[in-house]
Amino acid sequence: MQWAVVTAVFLAATVAADTNVAYQQQTINRLLYKISSPIKSTFTDLKQAAQSWNPREHIDKTSDGGAAVKRLMDELEDHRLLKQHHWFSLFNTRQREEALMLVDVLLHSRDFLTFKNNAAFFRERMNEGEFAYALYAAVTHSYLTRYVVLPPLYEVTPHLFTNSEVISKAYTAKMTQTPGIFKMEFTGSKKNPEQRVAYFGEDVGINSHHVHWHLDFPFWWTGDKIDRKGELFFWAHHQLTARYDAERLSNHLPPVDELYWDRPIKDGFAPHTVYKYGGEFPTRPDNKEFDDVEGVARIRDLKVLESRIHDAIAHGYIFNADGTHTDIDNDHGIDILGDIIESSAYSTNVAYYGALHNQAHRVLGAQADPKHKFNLPPGVMEHFETATRDPAFFRLHKYIDGIFKEHKDKLPPYTEEDLLYSNVRITDVEVSELSTYFEDFEFDLTNALDTTENVNEVSVKTRVSRLNHKPFSMNIHAHADHDDKVTVRIYIVPKYDENHIECDIDESRWGAILLDTFWTEVHAGDNEIKRKSSESSVAIPDRVSFPQLIHDADVAVANRAELPHKDTRSCGHPQRLLLPKGTKEGMEFWLDVFITSGDDAVHDDLAVHDHGSTHGYCGIRGEKYPDKRPMGFPLDRRIPDIRVYKVPNQHGHVVKIFHH
Ligand code: CUO
């Protein structure tokens, strides 16, 4: 094609691209469609960009003078980049470097046209896993793509969300041109008690939340400061752990025990999951003793890192690399500890505190082949998409959570002054029936399969059982002395332990599950504050499926219309998992409602504007975390004297969650 014609196509696209969200959505859909195959020839402008666009010739359209483009192009031209059709893991240092070089290129693209063409160019030349990760990260963080809805990852890279049996059936279906829906069973057998909670660890919605949490809050992030990222690392994973333990209780299992470096990893795991390229995910037998992992970490070094962190907690300060100290015995300490323990690029002393959590993921993932004798690919623990499938994930996070608890338990308990908001007295809280059930869910596997232009597509899907609950609502009756904005926090806390012994609040508070936080207004006199489960700020609705996103964007572009979907956030527990699974007789929880002053809000308008919602575990994109108080307030600190908590602006009663 003549250059002039190419330019005309690009120019026509520019006008559309920068003014039309539907066009952007269509472009991102097409870039992610079958990432292991070349761009479809019918996606003309992307195909042309892949062939004719030269990123070096467009550095005037970048915000860094083309530095990121030059860096990545040099690597490409020197043949240093990972080949295509090879596994990718974010925890692999070199692979991450390569993916982040592309993130840099995309985030420094000054307009969507440049973003798109750079993406198309590198899509055909870089490893698919690196490309997909980079595109997801860039779309998440670029202001250019802030209205784009990212397709559910379970339909973009289905291999990482379903099992090998389903994948091989899908291949057969395509070979024989026979459409099919294949049942996805949870990994393992009933002989393994852990199997009882596999529905939670293998829930595609939880896996999707988890991978998106890490996309919203990447440990490698060095761009504009993300508010309270270290604390959110603690909080999002603390809540995952608390949810998991509640599922265990409901299934007559004790809370998950933490990981110990000098004891065997009690539960093994056979993932029954296969890489698109790279073979089967490795299996770990029961009671595997920890081995050092060559090129990653020695167990004794991890113990040293752990001990330095314990020291920091005991001292109440950390050592920064420049020799100064930072105090952590305060509300902000948890944020600093989160950065250090994960560790993220915000850690002020990686040389001393290391990266305990990230290293632990790698060490756990490599236990099947710690010396790389068998050339096994990374384990499930080395991908955020697959990590929660392995019971060791929850052991690891219980261990990390225990370190955070040590710090929180050192802080002084809240006083009545901290808790009392004298304007409001809660007189009653009505809750509709709380009940859970399993239902079937289907998702699309088209993108798992290779494609050529002369073999017809066939419909291939998988069906999986997933937990859901009946919609419920609450009606909080509160008397106010005067008009004011207020902060409402709602938790549920298991009432009994696994032996049906009633828990003391100081034990059980650490297992509290945040159902909702929101801001509203009260008026002098009696108020009814009504809230539905679907409004919860910790949860997101079902994701729009990839086929639907493709259809809607294509229709919107063809008709110059707007897209029907507005929910752009992918981070947040699925709404259907807001409640832990109940029991037939009804599982008892304390329902705790706290109303405090609206001054706890960071943004003035939170009572009328939710800033994109789903902030509970995921903050607000590009803005400050909305709640000034520590995450988990007021159940995050020791409660040696329950009387302090009996303020009139608090209400607690026992509720039952049934399972039908
Ligand atoms: Cu999310 Cu360990 O941080 O998995």
XYZ file of C-alpha atoms and ligand atoms in Angstrom:
664
model
C 0.000 0.000 0.000
C 1.171 3.497 -0.782
C 2.322 5.470 2.279
C -0.148 8.261 1.444
C -3.039 5.816 1.594
C -1.790 4.365 4.849
C -1.557 7.870 6.252
C -5.085 8.626 5.103
C -6.373 5.504 6.867
C -4.491 6.484 10.015
C -5.787 10.051 9.839
C -9.384 8.950 9.351
C -8.946 6.680 12.323
C -7.490 9.527 14.429
C -10.611 11.604 14.156
C -12.773 8.655 15.140
C -10.394 7.353 17.775
C -9.998 10.455 19.848
C -13.670 11.308 19.917
C -15.324 7.926 20.039
C -15.224 5.590 23.020
C -16.952 2.871 20.998
C -14.117 2.964 18.500
C -11.567 2.703 21.296
C -13.492 -0.207 22.773
C -13.620 -1.937 19.408
C -9.875 -1.418 18.978
C -8.988 -2.867 22.372
C -11.347 -5.807 21.736
C -9.628 -6.483 18.437
C -6.141 -6.210 19.870
C -7.086 -8.824 22.458
C -9.000 -11.104 20.117
C -7.082 -14.392 19.844
C -3.814 -12.962 21.055
C -1.860 -16.044 19.996
C -2.863 -15.662 16.362
C -1.924 -12.819 14.026
C -4.306 -9.854 13.903
C -7.323 -10.807 11.799
C -7.101 -9.531 8.246
C -10.563 -7.994 8.544
C -9.305 -5.698 11.315
C -7.865 -3.577 8.527
C -6.390 -0.590 10.318
C -4.738 -2.746 12.991
C -3.362 -5.112 10.390
C -1.978 -2.172 8.445
C -0.437 -0.684 11.566
C 1.209 -4.006 12.384
C 2.749 -4.088 8.913
C 3.510 -0.474 8.099
C 3.691 1.570 11.286
C 7.185 2.250 12.510
C 7.144 3.411 16.140
C 10.480 5.191 15.698
C 8.959 7.495 13.105
C 6.260 8.730 15.491
C 8.202 9.697 18.568
C 6.916 13.262 18.197
C 3.618 11.776 19.433
C 5.144 10.550 22.679
C 5.441 12.323 25.995
C 8.984 11.136 26.750
C 10.744 12.206 23.576
C 10.514 8.642 22.318
C 12.737 7.174 25.052
C 10.448 4.202 25.712
C 10.027 3.477 22.006
C 13.780 3.607 21.421
C 14.436 1.266 24.340
C 11.954 -1.363 23.206
C 12.839 -1.076 19.514
C 16.524 -1.565 20.344
C 15.665 -4.734 22.257
C 13.489 -5.937 19.395
C 16.043 -5.218 16.703
C 18.797 -6.830 18.752
C 16.613 -9.971 19.013
C 16.627 -9.874 22.789
C 12.875 -10.203 23.345
C 11.172 -13.404 24.495
C 9.884 -15.404 21.562
C 6.189 -15.855 20.880
C 4.406 -19.092 21.857
C 6.198 -19.287 25.192
C 4.758 -18.975 28.696
C 4.937 -15.592 30.429
C 5.042 -14.884 34.150
C 5.051 -11.416 35.662
C 7.297 -12.736 38.432
C 10.013 -13.624 35.926
C 12.312 -10.594 36.130
C 13.349 -10.405 32.492
C 9.872 -11.137 31.147
C 8.439 -8.457 33.410
C 11.055 -5.979 32.174
C 9.995 -6.639 28.594
C 6.287 -6.303 29.338
C 6.935 -3.076 31.239
C 8.907 -1.654 28.340
C 5.726 -1.991 26.286
C 3.626 -0.515 29.106
C 5.991 2.456 29.001
C 5.587 2.826 25.249
C 1.801 2.781 25.531
C 1.580 5.093 28.532
C 3.825 7.597 26.768
C 1.686 7.583 23.621
C 0.132 11.032 23.549
C -3.003 10.159 21.574
C -5.085 7.080 21.076
C -3.970 6.654 17.465
C -0.338 6.367 18.545
C -1.343 4.088 21.435
C -3.278 1.852 19.070
C -0.667 1.666 16.322
C 2.175 1.033 18.738
C 0.099 -1.711 20.337
C -0.673 -3.306 16.953
C 2.983 -3.150 15.929
C 4.269 -4.870 19.068
C 1.385 -7.347 19.197
C 2.814 -9.054 16.142
C 6.382 -9.001 17.435
C 6.341 -9.651 21.167
C 5.409 -12.596 23.317
C 1.610 -12.837 23.592
C 1.576 -13.055 27.380
C 3.780 -9.999 27.688
C 1.628 -8.183 25.181
C -1.662 -9.003 26.912
C -0.296 -8.020 30.313
C 1.119 -4.759 28.957
C -2.106 -3.856 27.189
C -4.218 -4.578 30.273
C -1.887 -2.530 32.460
C -1.745 0.348 29.992
C -5.510 0.493 29.446
C -5.972 0.415 33.228
C -3.646 3.356 33.791
C -3.793 5.475 30.633
C -6.041 8.555 30.711
C -6.647 7.948 26.996
C -8.523 4.707 27.619
C -10.337 5.582 30.836
C -13.765 4.708 29.414
C -12.732 1.399 27.887
C -14.085 -1.761 29.509
C -11.428 -4.451 29.666
C -12.782 -7.822 28.543
C -12.934 -10.492 31.261
C -9.541 -12.171 31.328
C -11.182 -15.580 31.631
C -12.394 -15.100 28.066
C -9.155 -13.589 26.739
C -6.749 -16.154 28.233
C -9.127 -19.001 29.187
C -6.259 -21.435 29.764
C -5.475 -19.656 33.015
C -9.045 -19.915 34.298
C -10.259 -23.359 33.361
C -8.799 -26.853 33.463
C -6.929 -28.913 30.924
C -9.809 -31.386 30.447
C -12.090 -28.578 29.293
C -9.408 -27.114 27.039
C -8.784 -30.423 25.295
C -12.529 -30.878 24.720
C -12.625 -27.424 23.195
C -9.801 -28.342 20.796
C -11.651 -31.500 19.775
C -14.807 -29.494 19.206
C -12.969 -27.180 16.867
C -11.217 -30.016 15.023
C -14.511 -31.802 14.485
C -16.441 -28.569 13.956
C -18.928 -29.573 16.666
C -20.031 -26.802 19.023
C -20.115 -27.672 22.701
C -20.472 -26.541 26.302
C -18.130 -28.427 28.599
C -18.590 -28.814 32.310
C -15.636 -27.551 34.340
C -15.143 -29.602 37.515
C -13.212 -28.224 40.447
C -9.729 -29.630 40.784
C -9.271 -32.757 42.889
C -11.531 -35.339 44.462
C -13.747 -35.604 47.520
C -10.970 -37.506 49.283
C -9.299 -34.151 49.682
C -11.131 -32.066 52.323
C -9.714 -28.902 50.705
C -11.862 -29.742 47.687
C -14.880 -28.525 49.684
C -13.753 -24.935 49.231
C -12.276 -25.282 45.735
C -15.370 -23.461 44.413
C -14.031 -20.322 46.078
C -10.333 -20.550 45.169
C -11.222 -21.523 41.597
C -14.040 -19.028 41.169
C -13.326 -17.191 37.933
C -14.761 -13.973 39.387
C -12.432 -14.066 42.399
C -9.472 -14.869 40.154
C -10.432 -12.021 37.884
C -10.761 -9.625 40.850
C -7.376 -10.705 42.133
C -5.549 -10.224 38.848
C -7.220 -6.842 38.367
C -6.377 -5.761 41.880
C -2.733 -6.334 40.956
C -3.227 -4.473 37.669
C -4.723 -1.493 39.471
C -1.991 -1.568 42.123
C 1.075 -3.075 40.448
C 4.031 -3.729 42.717
C 6.306 -2.348 39.987
C 4.412 0.936 39.662
C 6.572 4.075 39.742
C 4.206 6.523 38.000
C 1.942 9.023 39.778
C 1.660 8.113 43.456
C -1.196 5.699 44.108
C -2.838 6.530 47.419
C -2.427 3.990 50.239
C -1.285 1.244 47.902
C 0.602 -0.620 50.613
C -2.388 -0.511 52.952
C -4.647 -1.711 50.144
C -2.289 -4.633 49.590
C -2.863 -5.574 53.213
C -6.588 -4.902 53.105
C -7.577 -6.567 49.822
C -5.674 -9.728 50.742
C -6.810 -9.632 54.345
C -10.396 -9.585 53.117
C -9.734 -12.425 50.666
C -8.350 -14.458 53.562
C -11.276 -13.602 55.829
C -13.736 -14.584 53.085
C -11.896 -17.862 52.520
C -11.990 -18.716 56.224
C -15.712 -17.999 56.309
C -16.187 -20.423 53.400
C -14.155 -22.997 55.301
C -16.288 -22.578 58.410
C -19.418 -23.070 56.392
C -17.912 -26.290 54.981
C -16.855 -27.648 58.381
C -13.185 -26.945 57.897
C -10.951 -25.132 60.387
C -9.525 -21.733 59.399
C -6.562 -22.067 57.088
C -3.266 -22.419 58.923
C -0.377 -20.185 58.041
C 2.743 -21.164 56.190
C 5.940 -21.995 58.069
C 9.261 -21.983 56.263
C 10.611 -24.818 58.400
C 7.591 -27.098 58.219
C 6.278 -29.093 55.251
C 3.688 -27.438 53.014
C 0.818 -29.557 54.242
C -1.487 -29.520 51.255
C -0.259 -30.428 47.821
C -1.971 -29.256 44.686
C -2.510 -30.795 41.264
C -3.703 -27.887 39.147
C -5.120 -29.824 36.155
C -4.358 -26.674 34.229
C -2.325 -26.287 31.094
C -0.442 -23.389 29.542
C -1.360 -22.487 26.021
C 2.362 -22.812 25.353
C 4.606 -24.451 27.920
C 2.871 -27.654 28.986
C 1.053 -28.543 32.184
C 1.238 -26.459 35.342
C 3.459 -28.371 37.801
C 1.967 -30.441 40.606
C 3.129 -30.309 44.234
C 2.617 -33.391 46.443
C 1.354 -33.175 50.033
C 3.867 -32.384 52.780
C 6.553 -31.025 50.502
C 9.498 -29.626 52.480
C 10.616 -26.222 51.273
C 13.604 -26.261 48.964
C 15.704 -23.262 48.018
C 14.843 -22.197 44.504
C 17.836 -21.678 42.314
C 18.099 -18.163 40.995
C 15.172 -16.991 43.165
C 15.671 -17.333 46.914
C 17.058 -19.434 49.714
C 14.672 -20.299 52.511
C 17.102 -19.116 55.176
C 17.267 -15.701 53.487
C 13.478 -15.442 53.530
C 13.536 -16.161 57.263
C 16.025 -13.332 57.704
C 13.736 -10.950 55.809
C 10.816 -12.032 57.965
C 12.814 -11.444 61.087
C 13.839 -7.931 59.968
C 10.176 -7.115 59.457
C 9.298 -8.456 62.912
C 12.070 -6.260 64.278
C 10.647 -3.211 62.528
C 7.259 -3.921 64.102
C 8.788 -4.423 67.534
C 10.801 -1.218 67.256
C 7.921 0.736 65.780
C 10.004 2.093 62.936
C 11.655 0.965 59.740
C 15.128 1.720 58.464
C 15.154 3.574 55.164
C 17.964 2.989 52.698
C 19.319 6.499 53.345
C 19.867 5.712 57.022
C 16.803 7.556 58.352
C 13.939 5.962 60.306
C 10.226 6.115 59.612
C 7.842 5.547 62.516
C 5.118 2.989 61.892
C 3.279 2.985 65.212
C 0.499 5.091 63.789
C -2.411 4.919 61.304
C -0.054 5.244 58.356
C 2.321 2.466 59.474
C 0.297 -0.263 57.784
C 0.768 1.472 54.418
C 4.544 1.509 54.863
C 4.590 -2.105 55.992
C 2.461 -3.131 53.007
C 4.973 -1.557 50.636
C 7.830 -3.310 52.368
C 6.297 -6.740 52.715
C 4.865 -7.075 49.197
C 7.359 -5.503 48.270
C 6.501 -2.736 45.861
C 8.585 -0.076 44.201
C 7.402 2.172 47.063
C 9.499 0.235 49.557
C 12.153 2.572 50.879
C 14.634 -0.192 51.573
C 14.408 -3.203 49.273
C 18.031 -4.075 49.939
C 17.232 -4.634 53.614
C 13.597 -5.817 53.699
C 13.637 -7.604 50.331
C 10.383 -8.736 48.744
C 9.115 -11.340 51.188
C 5.689 -11.824 49.633
C 6.667 -11.755 45.965
C 9.571 -14.103 46.608
C 7.264 -16.437 48.501
C 4.976 -16.644 45.459
C 7.937 -17.634 43.298
C 9.352 -20.071 45.829
C 5.996 -21.786 46.289
C 5.430 -21.872 42.540
C 8.744 -23.575 41.886
C 8.681 -26.308 44.551
C 8.040 -29.012 41.955
C 11.296 -28.203 40.175
C 13.390 -25.992 42.441
C 16.658 -26.679 40.637
C 15.089 -26.325 37.170
C 16.197 -29.869 36.342
C 13.015 -30.702 34.494
C 12.486 -27.376 32.773
C 8.986 -27.130 34.234
C 7.100 -23.897 33.630
C 6.121 -21.671 36.593
C 3.544 -22.979 39.052
C 0.071 -21.539 39.621
C 1.440 -19.390 42.452
C 3.476 -17.450 39.894
C 0.437 -15.943 38.187
C -2.163 -13.712 39.825
C -4.737 -15.329 37.511
C -4.196 -18.799 38.948
C -2.705 -18.313 42.439
C -5.901 -18.594 44.516
C -6.540 -22.086 43.123
C -3.701 -23.437 45.244
C -4.501 -23.881 48.978
C -0.909 -22.719 49.575
C -1.995 -19.269 48.390
C -4.210 -18.860 51.436
C -1.532 -20.299 53.729
C 0.920 -17.770 52.374
C -1.511 -14.914 52.775
C -2.470 -16.083 56.274
C 1.214 -15.884 57.135
C 1.561 -12.407 55.626
C -1.690 -11.351 57.311
C -0.316 -12.519 60.648
C 2.627 -10.140 60.273
C 0.256 -7.247 59.594
C -1.796 -8.293 62.632
C 1.289 -8.181 64.817
C 1.675 -4.531 63.850
C -2.015 -3.685 64.292
C -2.116 -5.405 67.675
C 0.710 -3.188 68.859
C -1.308 -0.026 68.283
C -3.427 1.286 71.181
C -7.062 0.144 71.122
C -9.585 2.732 69.949
C -11.048 4.842 72.727
C -14.649 5.876 73.143
C -13.640 9.251 71.749
C -12.407 7.572 68.554
C -15.650 5.648 68.129
C -18.392 7.948 69.367
C -20.371 10.069 66.948
C -22.871 11.627 69.275
C -25.175 13.021 66.585
C -26.548 9.588 65.673
C -28.225 6.802 67.598
C -28.959 3.593 65.690
C -32.289 2.289 66.906
C -32.664 -0.786 64.696
C -31.301 -2.521 61.623
C -33.667 -4.581 59.504
C -32.116 -7.123 57.164
C -33.995 -9.139 54.563
C -33.365 -12.876 54.163
C -29.734 -13.801 53.646
C -29.342 -16.936 51.576
C -26.825 -18.424 49.198
C -27.080 -21.014 46.454
C -25.023 -22.470 43.618
C -25.828 -21.724 40.031
C -24.309 -22.522 36.659
C -22.287 -19.959 34.803
C -21.005 -20.194 31.254
C -18.111 -18.428 29.683
C -16.640 -18.400 26.227
C -13.554 -20.381 25.213
C -13.199 -19.125 21.645
C -9.980 -17.315 22.480
C -8.347 -20.446 23.844
C -8.166 -21.888 20.356
C -5.938 -21.117 17.442
C -7.516 -19.871 14.331
C -6.856 -19.709 10.644
C -8.941 -17.835 8.159
C -10.081 -21.010 6.381
C -11.318 -23.006 9.388
C -14.714 -21.957 10.636
C -15.144 -20.868 14.224
C -17.354 -23.087 16.379
C -19.021 -22.074 19.591
C -17.112 -23.508 22.564
C -17.977 -22.663 26.135
C -17.477 -24.014 29.588
C -20.063 -24.300 32.320
C -19.022 -23.967 35.927
C -20.859 -23.980 39.203
C -20.553 -20.769 41.200
C -21.780 -19.343 44.464
C -24.433 -16.649 44.450
C -26.884 -15.161 46.932
C -30.387 -13.809 46.801
C -30.365 -10.009 46.573
C -30.836 -8.563 50.042
C -31.345 -5.173 51.559
C -30.871 -3.377 54.837
C -32.829 -0.660 56.475
C -30.908 1.192 59.163
C -33.093 3.199 61.534
C -31.094 6.051 62.971
C -32.065 9.048 65.045
C -30.038 12.204 64.421
C -29.873 15.360 66.495
C -29.016 17.489 63.496
C -28.574 17.296 59.718
C -25.196 15.940 58.698
C -23.329 13.771 56.277
C -22.438 10.379 57.727
C -20.162 7.435 57.019
C -21.718 3.973 57.232
C -19.658 0.799 57.563
C -21.235 -2.652 57.617
C -19.408 -5.839 58.599
C -20.317 -9.442 59.255
C -18.250 -11.434 61.739
C -18.554 -15.215 62.256
C -20.146 -15.883 65.646
C -18.761 -19.390 66.244
C -15.491 -21.116 65.505
C -15.191 -24.496 63.756
C -15.945 -26.303 67.047
C -19.059 -24.201 67.514
C -17.500 -22.343 70.409
C -18.690 -18.765 70.540
C -15.831 -16.463 69.617
C -14.726 -13.594 71.729
C -14.994 -10.351 69.738
C -11.262 -9.769 70.082
C -10.607 -13.100 68.337
C -13.304 -12.900 65.725
C -12.888 -9.236 64.690
C -9.864 -10.150 62.551
C -12.196 -12.331 60.475
C -14.685 -9.480 59.944
C -15.880 -9.168 56.362
C -16.658 -5.697 55.071
C -20.018 -5.820 53.287
C -20.268 -2.155 52.465
C -19.012 1.354 53.197
C -20.913 4.366 51.980
C -21.729 7.983 52.687
C -25.179 9.460 53.043
C -27.061 12.283 54.726
C -29.123 12.182 57.890
C -31.652 14.780 58.941
C -32.670 15.859 62.429
C -35.139 13.277 63.742
C -35.730 9.673 62.658
C -34.039 8.418 59.497
C -34.255 5.251 57.478
C -31.051 4.494 55.599
C -31.850 1.900 52.970
C -29.154 0.028 51.141
C -29.300 -2.865 48.688
C -26.703 -5.617 48.284
C -26.291 -4.602 44.644
C -25.093 -1.172 45.783
C -22.222 -2.496 47.889
C -18.996 -0.601 47.372
C -16.836 -3.699 47.747
C -18.373 -5.612 44.871
C -18.831 -5.333 41.131
C -21.631 -6.709 38.956
C -21.062 -9.603 36.560
C -18.590 -8.597 33.897
C -19.839 -8.002 30.380
C -18.697 -11.035 28.390
C -16.085 -10.645 25.676
C -18.462 -11.738 22.868
C -20.983 -9.178 24.142
C -18.358 -6.422 24.313
C -17.309 -7.242 20.748
C -20.900 -7.196 19.548
C -21.802 -3.984 21.348
C -18.707 -2.113 20.185
C -19.163 -3.252 16.583
C -22.816 -2.176 16.611
C -21.999 1.145 18.276
C -19.225 1.910 15.773
C -21.399 0.942 12.791
C -24.289 3.103 14.013
C -22.159 5.900 15.444
C -23.933 5.212 18.707
C -22.844 5.099 22.326
C -21.821 1.947 24.137
C -24.472 0.499 26.450
C -22.059 -0.303 29.311
C -20.655 2.231 31.692
C -19.048 0.074 34.383
C -15.385 0.253 33.574
C -13.980 -1.247 36.747
C -12.851 -4.817 36.864
C -11.480 -4.782 40.422
C -13.835 -5.801 43.215
C -15.263 -9.032 44.574
C -18.104 -10.299 42.411
C -21.423 -9.068 43.822
C -22.631 -12.653 43.997
C -19.826 -13.448 46.476
C -20.753 -10.683 48.878
C -22.064 -13.277 51.320
C -20.102 -16.349 52.374
C -21.880 -19.622 51.740
C -24.493 -20.263 54.425
C -25.649 -23.567 55.871
C -28.960 -25.407 55.823
C -29.652 -24.516 59.452
C -28.370 -20.987 58.970
C -24.812 -19.928 59.766
C -24.658 -17.251 62.419
C -22.769 -14.006 62.019
C -22.711 -10.781 63.957
C -23.917 -7.982 61.726
C -22.128 -4.827 62.845
C -23.147 -1.398 61.622
C -21.108 1.682 62.509
C -22.164 5.198 61.649
C -19.565 7.908 62.059
C -19.259 11.480 60.931
C -19.204 12.317 57.235
C -15.887 14.025 57.989
C -14.331 10.586 57.506
C -14.850 11.109 53.770
C -11.873 12.287 51.759
C -14.070 13.718 48.984
C -16.874 16.193 49.782
C -19.407 14.740 47.372
C -19.303 11.058 48.324
C -22.850 11.146 49.656
C -24.160 11.842 46.164
C -21.379 10.626 43.878
C -19.584 7.307 44.269
C -16.570 8.162 42.045
C -16.885 4.979 40.012
C -17.887 2.900 43.066
C -16.244 -0.399 44.117
C -13.788 1.499 46.263
C -13.960 -0.813 49.293
C -11.120 -3.135 48.259
C -9.940 -1.244 45.184
C -9.907 2.481 45.996
C -10.969 5.066 43.437
C -9.121 5.096 40.151
C -6.658 7.989 40.060
C -8.016 9.536 43.267
C -7.465 9.251 46.986
C -8.955 6.300 48.870
C -12.308 7.719 50.022
C -12.238 6.789 53.708
C -9.830 8.707 55.948
C -9.905 6.042 58.634
C -7.654 2.979 58.554
C -9.001 0.189 56.362
C -10.924 -2.187 58.583
C -11.847 0.548 61.070
C -12.960 0.092 63.831
C -12.340 -3.671 63.965
C -8.694 -3.492 62.922
C -7.345 -2.907 66.445
C -7.479 -4.938 69.640
C -10.725 -4.804 71.586
C -9.743 -5.608 75.163
C -12.942 -4.049 76.505
C -16.113 -4.490 74.483
C -17.882 -1.802 76.547
C -15.928 0.852 74.649
C -17.650 -0.310 71.458
C -21.161 0.053 72.847
C -21.536 3.563 71.540
C -25.041 4.554 70.361
C -23.845 5.000 66.780
C -23.009 1.282 66.645
C -25.445 -1.572 66.275
C -24.865 -5.316 66.343
C -27.196 -8.263 66.121
C -26.947 -11.871 65.017
C -28.038 -12.782 61.499
C -28.189 -16.180 59.823
C -27.046 -17.004 56.335
C -28.906 -19.947 54.857
C -27.794 -22.078 51.965
C -30.369 -23.611 49.686
Cu -2.338 -11.041 45.476
Cu -0.028 -12.697 46.980
O -0.625 -10.896 46.373
O -1.354 -12.693 45.601
